[in-house]
Short mmCIF file of C-alpha atoms in Angstrom, two decimals:
data_model
loop_
_atom_site.label_atom_id
_atom_site.label_comp_id
_atom_site.label_asym_id
_atom_site.label_seq_id
_atom_site.Cartn_x
_atom_site.Cartn_y
_atom_site.Cartn_z
CA MET A 1 1.28 11.00 16.70
CA ALA A 2 2.35 14.62 16.22
CA GLU A 3 0.77 16.80 13.74
CA ILE A 4 1.19 20.46 13.02
CA ALA A 5 -1.81 22.83 12.99
CA THR A 6 -2.99 22.96 9.46
CA ARG A 7 -4.06 25.89 7.41
CA ARG A 8 -4.56 26.95 3.78
CA ARG A 9 -1.98 29.45 2.68
CA THR A 10 -3.30 32.84 1.38
CA ARG A 11 -3.18 33.08 -2.36
CA GLY A 12 -1.04 35.88 -3.69
CA GLY A 13 -0.75 36.96 -7.27
CA GLY A 14 -2.73 34.07 -8.78
CA ARG A 15 -0.59 31.55 -10.74
CA ALA A 16 2.39 33.75 -10.56
CA GLY A 17 2.10 33.85 -6.81
CA ALA A 18 1.70 30.11 -6.65
CA ALA A 19 4.81 29.63 -8.82
CA ALA A 20 6.79 31.86 -6.47
CA ARG A 21 6.09 29.51 -3.62
CA ARG A 22 6.39 26.34 -5.65
CA GLY A 23 7.65 23.51 -3.56
CA ALA A 24 6.06 24.82 -0.33
CA ALA A 25 3.30 22.75 1.22
CA VAL A 26 -0.21 24.05 0.56
CA ILE A 27 -1.30 22.42 3.85
CA ASP A 28 0.48 20.98 6.84
CA GLN A 29 -1.10 17.54 6.63
CA MET A 30 -0.72 14.53 8.81
CA PRO A 31 2.23 12.33 7.92
CA TRP A 32 2.21 9.12 5.87
CA ASN A 33 1.05 6.58 8.49
CA PRO A 34 -1.52 4.01 7.36
CA PRO A 35 -3.84 3.47 10.26
CA ILE A 36 -4.27 0.40 12.40
CA ILE A 37 -7.82 -0.20 13.48
CA SER A 38 -7.69 -0.37 17.32
CA ASP A 39 -11.41 -0.86 17.94
CA ALA A 40 -13.15 -4.14 17.95
CA PRO A 41 -15.28 -4.55 14.84
CA ILE A 42 -19.02 -4.21 14.96
CA GLU A 43 -20.62 -7.62 14.42
CA PRO A 44 -24.38 -7.48 13.95
CA LEU A 45 -24.58 -11.21 13.24
CA THR A 46 -24.62 -13.89 15.83
CA ALA A 47 -22.48 -17.04 15.33
CA GLU A 48 -25.55 -18.73 14.01
CA GLY A 49 -26.24 -15.88 11.64
CA VAL A 50 -22.69 -16.13 10.28
CA GLU A 51 -23.14 -19.83 9.76
CA ALA A 52 -26.56 -19.21 8.04
CA ILE A 53 -25.13 -16.83 5.48
CA HIS A 54 -22.12 -19.15 4.91
CA ASP A 55 -24.41 -22.12 4.39
CA GLY A 56 -26.61 -20.00 2.02
CA ALA A 57 -23.47 -19.08 -0.04
CA MET A 58 -22.36 -22.68 -0.12
CA ARG A 59 -25.87 -23.91 -1.29
CA ILE A 60 -25.81 -21.26 -4.02
CA LEU A 61 -22.45 -22.70 -5.23
CA GLU A 62 -23.64 -26.31 -4.85
CA GLU A 63 -27.12 -26.26 -6.07
CA ILE A 64 -27.61 -23.22 -8.32
CA GLY A 65 -24.03 -22.64 -9.66
CA VAL A 66 -22.17 -19.66 -11.14
CA GLN A 67 -21.74 -18.91 -14.79
CA PHE A 68 -18.11 -18.67 -15.94
CA LEU A 69 -17.85 -17.10 -19.35
CA ASN A 70 -14.20 -18.15 -19.66
CA ALA A 71 -13.18 -21.29 -21.43
CA GLU A 72 -9.89 -21.62 -19.56
CA ALA A 73 -11.54 -21.25 -16.25
CA LEU A 74 -14.16 -23.98 -17.16
CA GLU A 75 -11.38 -26.42 -18.10
CA ILE A 76 -9.47 -25.76 -14.89
CA LEU A 77 -12.55 -26.19 -12.75
CA ARG A 78 -13.44 -29.39 -14.62
CA GLU A 79 -9.97 -30.71 -13.89
CA ALA A 80 -10.52 -29.73 -10.21
CA GLY A 81 -13.63 -31.94 -10.04
CA CYS A 82 -16.34 -29.34 -10.17
CA ARG A 83 -19.58 -30.16 -11.92
CA ILE A 84 -19.77 -28.31 -15.32
CA ASP A 85 -23.04 -27.93 -17.26
CA GLY A 86 -22.35 -25.88 -20.27
CA ASP A 87 -20.78 -22.79 -18.69
CA ILE A 88 -22.49 -23.21 -15.29
CA VAL A 89 -20.19 -24.35 -12.52
CA ARG A 90 -21.20 -26.09 -9.31
CA MET A 91 -18.71 -26.43 -6.58
CA ASP A 92 -18.77 -28.67 -3.49
CA ARG A 93 -18.39 -26.60 -0.34
CA HIS A 94 -15.43 -28.78 0.87
CA PHE A 95 -13.54 -27.99 -2.30
CA VAL A 96 -14.36 -24.24 -1.84
CA MET A 97 -13.22 -24.14 1.72
CA GLU A 98 -10.06 -26.16 0.97
CA MET A 99 -9.05 -23.68 -1.76
CA VAL A 100 -9.95 -20.55 0.25
CA ALA A 101 -7.89 -21.80 3.12
CA LYS A 102 -4.79 -21.62 0.87
CA ALA A 103 -5.16 -17.89 0.54
CA PRO A 104 -2.96 -15.78 2.88
CA SER A 105 -4.64 -13.80 5.62
CA THR A 106 -2.20 -10.91 5.07
CA PHE A 107 0.07 -9.88 2.19
CA THR A 108 2.26 -6.93 1.25
CA LEU A 109 2.09 -4.73 -1.81
CA THR A 110 5.47 -3.13 -2.75
CA PRO A 111 5.41 -0.15 -5.17
CA ARG A 112 8.38 1.53 -6.87
CA ASN A 113 8.99 3.43 -3.67
CA PRO A 114 9.50 0.79 -0.98
CA ASP A 115 8.76 3.31 1.68
CA ARG A 116 5.17 3.19 0.46
CA THR A 117 4.91 -0.64 0.99
CA LEU A 118 1.46 -1.64 2.33
CA THR A 119 0.32 -4.50 4.41
CA VAL A 120 -3.10 -5.81 3.40
CA GLY A 121 -4.97 -7.71 6.13
CA GLY A 122 -5.04 -7.97 9.82
CA ARG A 123 -6.04 -4.64 11.44
CA ASN A 124 -4.60 -2.55 8.71
CA ILE A 125 -6.93 -0.11 6.88
CA LEU A 126 -5.80 1.52 3.54
CA PHE A 127 -7.48 4.25 1.54
CA GLY A 128 -7.40 4.54 -2.21
CA ASN A 129 -8.59 7.25 -4.61
CA VAL A 130 -11.82 7.39 -6.59
CA SER A 131 -11.66 5.03 -9.55
CA SER A 132 -13.37 4.77 -12.98
CA PRO A 133 -15.96 7.47 -13.17
CA PRO A 134 -16.53 8.54 -16.83
CA ASN A 135 -17.42 12.13 -15.80
CA TYR A 136 -15.88 14.99 -13.95
CA TRP A 137 -17.21 17.98 -11.94
CA ASP A 138 -15.52 20.94 -10.37
CA MET A 139 -16.69 24.37 -9.27
CA GLU A 140 -14.94 26.20 -11.96
CA ILE A 141 -16.76 24.25 -14.68
CA GLY A 142 -19.94 23.97 -12.70
CA THR A 143 -21.50 21.01 -14.57
CA LYS A 144 -20.84 17.38 -15.40
CA VAL A 145 -18.36 16.90 -18.26
CA PRO A 146 -16.56 13.90 -19.74
CA GLY A 147 -13.21 13.00 -18.22
CA THR A 148 -9.94 13.96 -20.03
CA ARG A 149 -6.32 13.19 -19.57
CA GLU A 150 -5.59 16.58 -18.05
CA LYS A 151 -8.36 16.06 -15.48
CA CYS A 152 -7.11 12.51 -14.75
CA VAL A 153 -3.56 13.87 -14.21
CA ASN A 154 -4.82 16.49 -11.75
CA LEU A 155 -6.63 13.82 -9.76
CA LEU A 156 -3.42 11.69 -9.79
CA LYS A 157 -1.62 14.69 -8.32
CA LEU A 158 -4.07 14.75 -5.46
CA THR A 159 -3.63 10.99 -5.07
CA GLN A 160 0.12 11.44 -4.68
CA TYR A 161 -0.18 14.68 -2.56
CA PHE A 162 -2.42 13.42 0.22
CA ASN A 163 -0.65 11.18 2.78
CA CYS A 164 -4.10 9.72 3.81
CA ILE A 165 -4.37 8.13 0.28
CA HIS A 166 -2.32 4.93 0.37
CA PHE A 167 -2.80 3.32 -3.08
CA ALA A 168 -3.60 4.48 -6.54
CA GLY A 169 -6.76 2.73 -7.69
CA GLY A 170 -7.96 2.65 -11.27
CA TYR A 171 -8.21 5.78 -13.43
CA PRO A 172 -9.53 8.51 -11.07
CA VAL A 173 -11.52 9.72 -14.10
CA GLU A 174 -11.71 8.01 -17.43
CA PRO A 175 -9.80 10.06 -20.01
CA VAL A 176 -12.19 9.64 -22.83
CA ASP A 177 -10.12 11.89 -25.06
CA ILE A 178 -7.59 8.95 -25.36
CA HIS A 179 -8.68 6.00 -27.52
CA ALA A 180 -9.50 2.92 -25.39
CA SER A 181 -6.92 0.82 -27.16
CA VAL A 182 -4.05 2.84 -25.76
CA ARG A 183 -5.70 4.56 -22.79
CA HIS A 184 -4.07 2.24 -20.29
CA LEU A 185 -0.62 2.94 -21.64
CA ASP A 186 -0.91 6.77 -21.21
CA VAL A 187 -2.65 6.66 -17.89
CA LEU A 188 -0.17 4.10 -16.41
CA PHE A 189 2.69 6.23 -17.61
CA ASP A 190 1.09 9.21 -15.85
CA LYS A 191 0.39 7.20 -12.69
CA LEU A 192 3.87 5.68 -12.53
CA THR A 193 5.58 9.11 -13.07
CA LEU A 194 3.24 11.28 -10.97
CA THR A 195 2.86 8.87 -8.09
CA ASP A 196 5.06 6.39 -6.23
CA LYS A 197 2.19 4.50 -4.53
CA VAL A 198 0.85 0.94 -5.15
CA MET A 199 -0.57 0.47 -8.72
CA HIS A 200 -3.73 -1.10 -10.02
CA ALA A 201 -4.44 -2.90 -13.32
CA TYR A 202 -7.87 -3.21 -14.99
CA SER A 203 -8.57 -6.84 -15.92
CA LEU A 204 -9.92 -5.95 -19.35
CA GLY A 205 -8.17 -8.28 -21.68
CA LYS A 206 -4.74 -9.88 -21.70
CA GLU A 207 -2.95 -6.99 -23.37
CA ARG A 208 -3.88 -4.50 -20.65
CA VAL A 209 -2.90 -6.70 -17.85
CA GLU A 210 0.35 -7.79 -19.50
CA ASP A 211 1.24 -4.19 -20.32
CA VAL A 212 0.65 -2.98 -16.81
CA MET A 213 2.62 -5.67 -15.24
CA GLU A 214 5.48 -4.86 -17.53
CA MET A 215 5.25 -1.12 -16.86
CA VAL A 216 5.17 -1.66 -13.09
CA ARG A 217 8.23 -3.88 -13.42
CA ILE A 218 10.08 -1.30 -15.43
CA ALA A 219 9.15 1.56 -13.12
CA GLY A 220 10.56 -0.45 -10.15
CA GLY A 221 13.81 -1.14 -11.93
CA LEU A 222 13.09 -4.90 -11.37
CA SER A 223 14.09 -8.03 -13.18
CA HIS A 224 11.26 -10.36 -14.18
CA GLU A 225 12.26 -12.69 -11.32
CA GLU A 226 12.19 -9.83 -8.80
CA PHE A 227 8.78 -8.69 -10.02
CA ASP A 228 7.37 -12.25 -9.68
CA ALA A 229 8.85 -12.81 -6.24
CA THR A 230 6.50 -10.51 -4.26
CA PRO A 231 3.22 -8.70 -4.94
CA ARG A 232 3.94 -5.29 -6.58
CA MET A 233 0.42 -4.45 -7.79
CA TYR A 234 -3.14 -5.71 -7.77
CA THR A 235 -6.32 -5.86 -9.73
CA ASN A 236 -10.00 -5.64 -8.66
CA ILE A 237 -12.74 -7.39 -10.52
CA ASN A 238 -16.48 -7.40 -10.26
CA SER A 239 -18.71 -10.35 -10.84
CA THR A 240 -21.58 -9.67 -13.17
CA SER A 241 -24.36 -10.18 -10.67
CA PRO A 242 -26.32 -12.23 -10.46
CA LEU A 243 -24.04 -15.29 -10.40
CA LYS A 244 -21.78 -14.59 -13.39
CA HIS A 245 -18.02 -14.05 -14.03
CA ASP A 246 -16.97 -12.78 -17.47
CA GLN A 247 -14.08 -13.56 -19.83
CA PRO A 248 -11.68 -10.62 -19.59
CA MET A 249 -11.77 -10.21 -15.72
CA ILE A 250 -11.06 -13.91 -14.99
CA ASP A 251 -8.46 -13.94 -17.67
CA GLY A 252 -6.73 -10.96 -16.14
CA CYS A 253 -6.76 -12.50 -12.65
CA LEU A 254 -5.33 -15.75 -13.88
CA ARG A 255 -2.39 -13.89 -15.49
CA LEU A 256 -1.77 -11.94 -12.33
CA VAL A 257 -1.90 -14.80 -9.81
CA ARG A 258 0.45 -16.85 -11.94
CA ARG A 259 2.97 -14.12 -11.46
CA GLY A 260 2.35 -13.69 -7.76
CA GLN A 261 0.33 -10.50 -7.97
CA ALA A 262 -2.75 -9.65 -5.90
CA VAL A 263 -6.37 -9.97 -6.75
CA VAL A 264 -9.48 -8.44 -5.12
CA VAL A 265 -12.76 -10.04 -6.05
CA THR A 266 -15.71 -7.66 -5.43
CA PRO A 267 -19.27 -8.71 -6.46
CA PHE A 268 -21.53 -5.77 -7.20
CA THR A 269 -24.72 -6.78 -5.60
CA LEU A 270 -27.56 -4.23 -5.35
CA ALA A 271 -30.31 -5.61 -3.22
CA GLY A 272 -33.61 -5.45 -4.89
CA ALA A 273 -32.16 -5.43 -8.42
CA MET A 274 -29.10 -7.72 -8.81
CA ALA A 275 -29.58 -9.61 -5.47
CA PRO A 276 -32.36 -10.47 -3.09
CA VAL A 277 -34.03 -7.51 -1.41
CA THR A 278 -33.02 -8.87 2.03
CA MET A 279 -29.56 -7.91 3.18
CA ALA A 280 -28.67 -11.46 4.31
CA GLY A 281 -29.66 -12.80 0.94
CA ALA A 282 -27.65 -10.15 -0.86
CA VAL A 283 -24.61 -10.80 1.25
CA ALA A 284 -24.94 -14.62 0.83
CA GLN A 285 -24.97 -14.07 -3.00
CA SER A 286 -22.11 -11.75 -2.81
CA ILE A 287 -20.03 -14.21 -0.76
CA ALA A 288 -20.79 -17.03 -3.24
CA GLU A 289 -19.78 -14.92 -6.28
CA ALA A 290 -16.47 -13.90 -4.52
CA LEU A 291 -15.45 -17.30 -3.14
CA CYS A 292 -15.92 -19.27 -6.35
CA ALA A 293 -13.47 -16.97 -8.06
CA ILE A 294 -10.94 -17.15 -5.18
CA ALA A 295 -11.25 -20.87 -5.15
CA LEU A 296 -10.31 -20.93 -8.81
CA PHE A 297 -7.32 -18.70 -8.31
CA GLN A 298 -6.13 -20.71 -5.35
CA TYR A 299 -6.40 -24.04 -7.30
CA VAL A 300 -4.19 -22.42 -10.07
CA ALA A 301 -1.76 -20.62 -7.74
CA PRO A 302 -1.94 -21.83 -4.17
CA GLY A 303 -1.11 -19.01 -1.69
CA ALA A 304 -1.86 -16.29 -4.24
CA PRO A 305 -2.67 -12.99 -2.47
CA CYS A 306 -6.50 -12.56 -2.66
CA ALA A 307 -9.02 -10.36 -0.91
CA ILE A 308 -12.77 -10.52 -0.73
CA GLY A 309 -14.60 -7.35 -1.64
CA THR A 310 -18.04 -6.00 -0.75
CA PHE A 311 -20.10 -3.69 -2.81
CA THR A 312 -23.48 -4.67 -1.48
CA SER A 313 -26.00 -1.85 -1.24
CA ASN A 314 -29.70 -1.24 -2.15
CA VAL A 315 -31.57 0.48 -4.85
CA ASP A 316 -34.26 3.06 -4.59
CA MET A 317 -37.33 0.94 -4.97
CA LYS A 318 -39.18 3.90 -6.50
CA SER A 319 -36.72 4.58 -9.30
CA GLY A 320 -34.27 1.70 -9.38
CA ALA A 321 -31.31 4.02 -8.87
CA PRO A 322 -28.40 2.76 -6.72
CA ALA A 323 -28.22 4.15 -3.17
CA PHE A 324 -25.02 4.28 -1.08
CA GLY A 325 -24.12 5.21 2.40
CA THR A 326 -27.50 3.96 3.56
CA PRO A 327 -28.23 1.99 6.73
CA GLU A 328 -28.56 -1.13 4.63
CA TYR A 329 -25.10 -0.42 2.99
CA MET A 330 -23.50 -0.09 6.39
CA ARG A 331 -25.03 -3.28 7.82
CA ALA A 332 -24.13 -5.18 4.63
CA THR A 333 -20.49 -3.99 4.96
CA GLN A 334 -20.38 -5.00 8.62
CA MET A 335 -21.92 -8.36 7.91
CA THR A 336 -19.44 -9.04 5.14
CA GLY A 337 -16.66 -8.05 7.50
CA GLN A 338 -17.73 -10.95 9.79
CA LEU A 339 -17.79 -13.42 6.90
CA ALA A 340 -14.37 -12.21 5.75
CA ARG A 341 -12.94 -12.99 9.16
CA PHE A 342 -14.83 -16.28 9.17
CA TYR A 343 -12.87 -17.20 5.98
CA ASP A 344 -9.68 -15.48 7.18
CA LEU A 345 -9.43 -13.29 4.15
CA PRO A 346 -8.54 -9.61 3.80
CA MET A 347 -11.54 -7.44 2.86
CA ARG A 348 -12.10 -4.48 0.61
CA SER A 349 -15.01 -2.04 0.93
CA SER A 350 -15.72 1.47 -0.46
CA GLY A 351 -16.27 5.21 0.45
CA VAL A 352 -19.26 5.97 -1.66
CA CYS A 353 -22.39 8.17 -2.03
CA ALA A 354 -25.25 8.80 -4.43
CA ALA A 355 -25.02 12.65 -4.29
CA ASN A 356 -24.38 14.61 -7.46
CA VAL A 357 -22.30 17.47 -6.09
CA PRO A 358 -20.04 17.90 -3.01
CA ASP A 359 -22.91 18.95 -0.77
CA GLY A 360 -24.20 17.86 2.63
CA GLN A 361 -25.73 14.63 1.27
CA ALA A 362 -22.40 13.72 -0.35
CA MET A 363 -20.58 14.03 2.97
CA TRP A 364 -23.06 12.26 5.25
CA GLU A 365 -23.43 9.29 2.84
CA THR A 366 -19.65 9.11 2.39
CA SER A 367 -19.00 9.45 6.11
CA ASN A 368 -21.43 6.61 6.67
CA SER A 369 -19.63 4.50 4.08
CA LEU A 370 -16.16 5.24 5.48
CA TRP A 371 -17.11 4.57 9.09
CA ALA A 372 -18.82 1.30 8.00
CA ALA A 373 -15.46 0.40 6.53
CA VAL A 374 -13.72 1.03 9.83
CA GLN A 375 -16.50 -0.83 11.73
CA SER A 376 -16.32 -3.84 9.51
CA GLY A 377 -12.57 -4.18 9.74
CA SER A 378 -12.00 -3.38 6.11
CA ASN A 379 -8.31 -3.56 4.88
CA MET A 380 -8.69 -1.80 1.59
CA VAL A 381 -11.15 1.05 1.04
CA TYR A 382 -11.75 1.92 -2.56
CA HIS A 383 -13.18 5.26 -3.73
CA ALA A 384 -12.20 6.81 -0.42
CA ALA A 385 -11.84 10.26 -1.90
CA GLY A 386 -13.58 11.92 -4.83
CA TRP A 387 -16.62 9.91 -5.62
CA LEU A 388 -20.05 11.30 -6.65
CA GLU A 389 -23.21 10.30 -8.38
CA GLY A 390 -22.88 6.59 -7.54
CA GLY A 391 -19.49 6.40 -9.27
CA LEU A 392 -20.38 8.39 -12.41
CA ILE A 393 -18.57 11.64 -11.40
CA ALA A 394 -15.12 12.37 -9.97
CA SER A 395 -14.63 15.75 -8.25
CA PRO A 396 -11.44 17.34 -6.89
CA GLU A 397 -13.40 19.35 -4.27
CA LYS A 398 -15.05 16.15 -3.07
CA PHE A 399 -11.61 14.42 -3.01
CA ILE A 400 -10.20 17.07 -0.67
CA MET A 401 -13.34 17.15 1.52
CA ASP A 402 -13.10 13.30 1.82
CA CYS A 403 -9.44 13.63 2.80
CA GLU A 404 -10.53 15.67 5.78
CA ILE A 405 -12.62 12.69 6.93
CA LEU A 406 -9.77 10.25 6.21
CA GLN A 407 -7.35 12.30 8.35
CA GLN A 408 -9.95 12.33 11.15
CA ILE A 409 -10.24 8.56 10.99
CA GLN A 410 -6.44 8.33 11.13
CA ARG A 411 -6.32 10.62 14.15
CA TYR A 412 -9.26 8.68 15.74
CA MET A 413 -7.10 5.50 15.62
CA ASP A 414 -4.09 7.27 17.27
CA PRO A 415 -3.28 5.32 20.43
CA VAL A 416 -2.32 8.65 22.02
CA LEU A 417 -5.96 9.54 22.38
CA THR A 418 -6.70 6.51 24.63
CA GLY A 419 -3.43 6.54 26.61
CA THR A 420 -3.87 6.10 30.38
CA GLY A 421 -0.36 6.64 31.73
CA PRO A 422 0.36 9.14 34.54
CA ASP A 423 0.82 12.03 32.11
CA ASP A 424 -2.51 11.13 30.49
CA ILE A 425 -4.43 10.91 33.82
CA ALA A 426 -2.71 14.24 34.60
CA LEU A 427 -3.29 14.40 38.36
CA ASP A 428 -0.51 16.89 38.82
CA ALA A 429 -2.21 19.20 36.33
CA VAL A 430 -5.57 18.89 38.10
CA LYS A 431 -3.85 19.58 41.43
CA SER A 432 -2.14 22.70 40.08
CA VAL A 433 -5.42 24.20 38.89
CA GLY A 434 -7.50 23.00 41.77
CA ASN A 435 -10.93 24.53 42.21
CA GLU A 436 -10.06 27.78 40.48
CA GLY A 437 -8.35 29.06 37.47
CA HIS A 438 -8.04 27.25 34.11
CA PHE A 439 -5.80 24.86 32.23
CA PHE A 440 -4.77 27.16 29.41
CA GLY A 441 -1.57 28.43 30.87
CA ILE A 442 -0.17 25.50 32.94
CA GLN A 443 2.86 23.69 31.76
CA HIS A 444 1.07 20.41 31.07
CA THR A 445 -1.05 22.25 28.50
CA GLN A 446 1.81 24.29 27.10
CA ASP A 447 3.84 21.12 26.42
CA ARG A 448 1.04 19.61 24.41
CA TYR A 449 -1.02 22.44 22.92
CA SER A 450 0.19 22.09 19.36
CA THR A 451 -0.42 18.35 19.14
CA ALA A 452 -3.21 17.68 21.65
CA PHE A 453 -6.20 17.86 19.25
CA TYR A 454 -6.91 17.21 15.64
CA GLN A 455 -6.38 20.33 13.54
CA PRO A 456 -8.31 20.33 10.28
CA PHE A 457 -6.92 21.65 7.01
CA LEU A 458 -10.34 22.31 5.48
CA SER A 459 -12.92 22.89 8.22
CA ASP A 460 -13.51 26.40 9.34
CA TRP A 461 -13.86 26.80 13.07
CA LYS A 462 -14.37 30.59 13.18
CA ASN A 463 -17.71 31.86 14.57
CA TYR A 464 -20.33 33.15 12.11
CA GLU A 465 -19.09 36.77 12.18
CA GLY A 466 -15.45 35.74 11.67
CA TRP A 467 -16.49 33.41 8.83
CA GLU A 468 -18.56 36.21 7.24
CA ALA A 469 -15.82 38.80 7.54
CA ALA A 470 -13.35 36.36 5.88
CA GLY A 471 -15.65 36.15 2.82
CA ALA A 472 -18.30 33.67 3.85
CA ILE A 473 -16.65 30.88 1.87
CA TRP A 474 -18.51 27.56 1.89
CA THR A 475 -16.64 24.29 2.26
CA PRO A 476 -16.60 23.24 -1.41
CA GLU A 477 -15.22 26.65 -2.43
CA ARG A 478 -12.38 26.36 0.12
CA ALA A 479 -11.65 22.86 -1.25
CA HIS A 480 -11.66 24.20 -4.78
CA ARG A 481 -9.11 26.96 -3.91
CA MET A 482 -7.03 24.33 -2.11
CA PHE A 483 -7.16 22.06 -5.21
CA LYS A 484 -5.84 24.92 -7.39
CA ASP A 485 -3.00 25.62 -5.03
CA ILE A 486 -1.99 21.93 -4.83
CA ILE A 487 -1.97 21.58 -8.61
CA ASP A 488 0.06 24.77 -9.03
CA SER A 489 2.72 23.70 -6.57
CA PHE A 490 2.78 19.95 -7.27
CA GLU A 491 6.20 18.23 -7.60
CA ALA A 492 6.31 14.67 -8.96
CA PRO A 493 8.31 12.12 -7.01
CA ALA A 494 11.75 11.43 -8.28
CA MET A 495 12.32 8.79 -10.91
CA ASP A 496 15.55 7.80 -12.59
CA VAL A 497 15.81 9.26 -16.08
CA ALA A 498 16.81 6.05 -17.66
CA ILE A 499 13.76 4.32 -16.12
CA ARG A 500 11.44 7.08 -17.27
CA ASP A 501 12.82 6.84 -20.80
CA GLU A 502 12.43 3.00 -20.78
CA LEU A 503 8.76 3.48 -19.74
CA ALA A 504 8.20 6.08 -22.56
CA ASP A 505 9.84 3.70 -25.12
CA PHE A 506 7.60 0.85 -23.92
CA VAL A 507 4.55 2.98 -24.32
CA ALA A 508 5.61 4.15 -27.80
CA ARG A 509 6.27 0.62 -28.95
CA ARG A 510 3.03 -0.74 -27.63
CA LYS A 511 1.07 2.09 -29.32
CA SER A 512 2.81 1.29 -32.59
CA GLU A 513 1.59 -2.29 -32.22
CA GLY A 514 -1.99 -1.08 -31.78
CA GLY A 515 -2.35 -1.35 -28.01
CA ALA A 516 -5.24 -3.46 -26.82
CA PRO A 517 -8.33 -4.64 -28.73
CA THR A 518 -11.61 -2.97 -27.90
CA ASP A 519 -14.12 -5.29 -29.41
CA PHE A 520 -14.81 -7.62 -26.56
#
């Protein structure tokens, strides 16, 4: 694929200078082109190993059981023939496998801009923004602070701006300056007006899920029948490990699948704390927690779009703190990928780290996480840009630094790089240079020089003296300046005025009604 050499434009006149060039691109980034994973997945497990983890997961469901803290789910599963003891559910493996087989291996998600439609499953890999940190850090502030609506808006602008971000996950930072009862209304209004990418709903009570579905429907200019006819949005839920599903998340998923919308079930299993210390044990528990929920959703709505998520990592056994981007995290992700293919389900993983600021640790841990996602055959990658402190901090500098990695992954998957046609073998070019000279000036090079190699928008390839002469600017500072330029020049995607007004009226009405309860 063609890409233009990228560069950061020189700032001129501060905000006034940025305003003068409003509408011009801050960087020449790669185009919107969700990657296809061309490589075979890494599979550390033998066929016997896959079967052993599967059997372990099934025995957890049959012999130990999972707690469902949701009365409706318990009644549904009782009707389905599961064994119910209080709120503990035990499922026969044949029932689980029969239900899971009803889930599609691929499905689409169609946002308000149909040009941004995504295919989830197969060899498709999709990247989403950081979601849900309560805190924020940037270089101008220089310390961790609570999230606000303004900071959330700025991160949403980055979500829309970067072509390598394909879907809008949860709140990129929690705007704690908005009351929790109406927070979802304001943030979804911002998301739907500032972005045109696939939307997410938090499954935190019926009001939030129902409100988000209605807002996504309005933003798309859809009838209720059109909204229900195809997946337009999704939710992601976490089990409460070990072996527990809570009331609001299961409730939200049931509401969504009954209207044809997508669900991702992602157990949060930290080996050594919330799961066995061995990776096989942690993965087996994670698989059990995910499949029992997917089985429930398929019993209620056969064929509902569902994906299995992995968030299996380890803790620091000295402090108990979560660790991410570790060798254990990478292997657990690859192992879960094998199990997802065994069940023929799409898979979600994450781009995560434990670092507190956008430094070297942040980037090697995130790079490990992202490449593990590629190696495992993940289809959706949460938190692919902007995550710090194990998910407690969102950072715009980290967001932009991560997007450099995501673009490199996209370029890595470009089939042009592994082409073997006559022009790729280039015998005529080799003959023209022979044993002397160089390839810089020949026509074969001149025809390809602008698109032959990946050109970074953030990396600095000058030598030390050139870098020093240009101000000795370290990578996070370059990212910070780029962040400011992007925000200054941001233009929201078009939205019909009548639709925007209808969204605003819906938000105002729901606020007047009190929004969503906050006492669960």
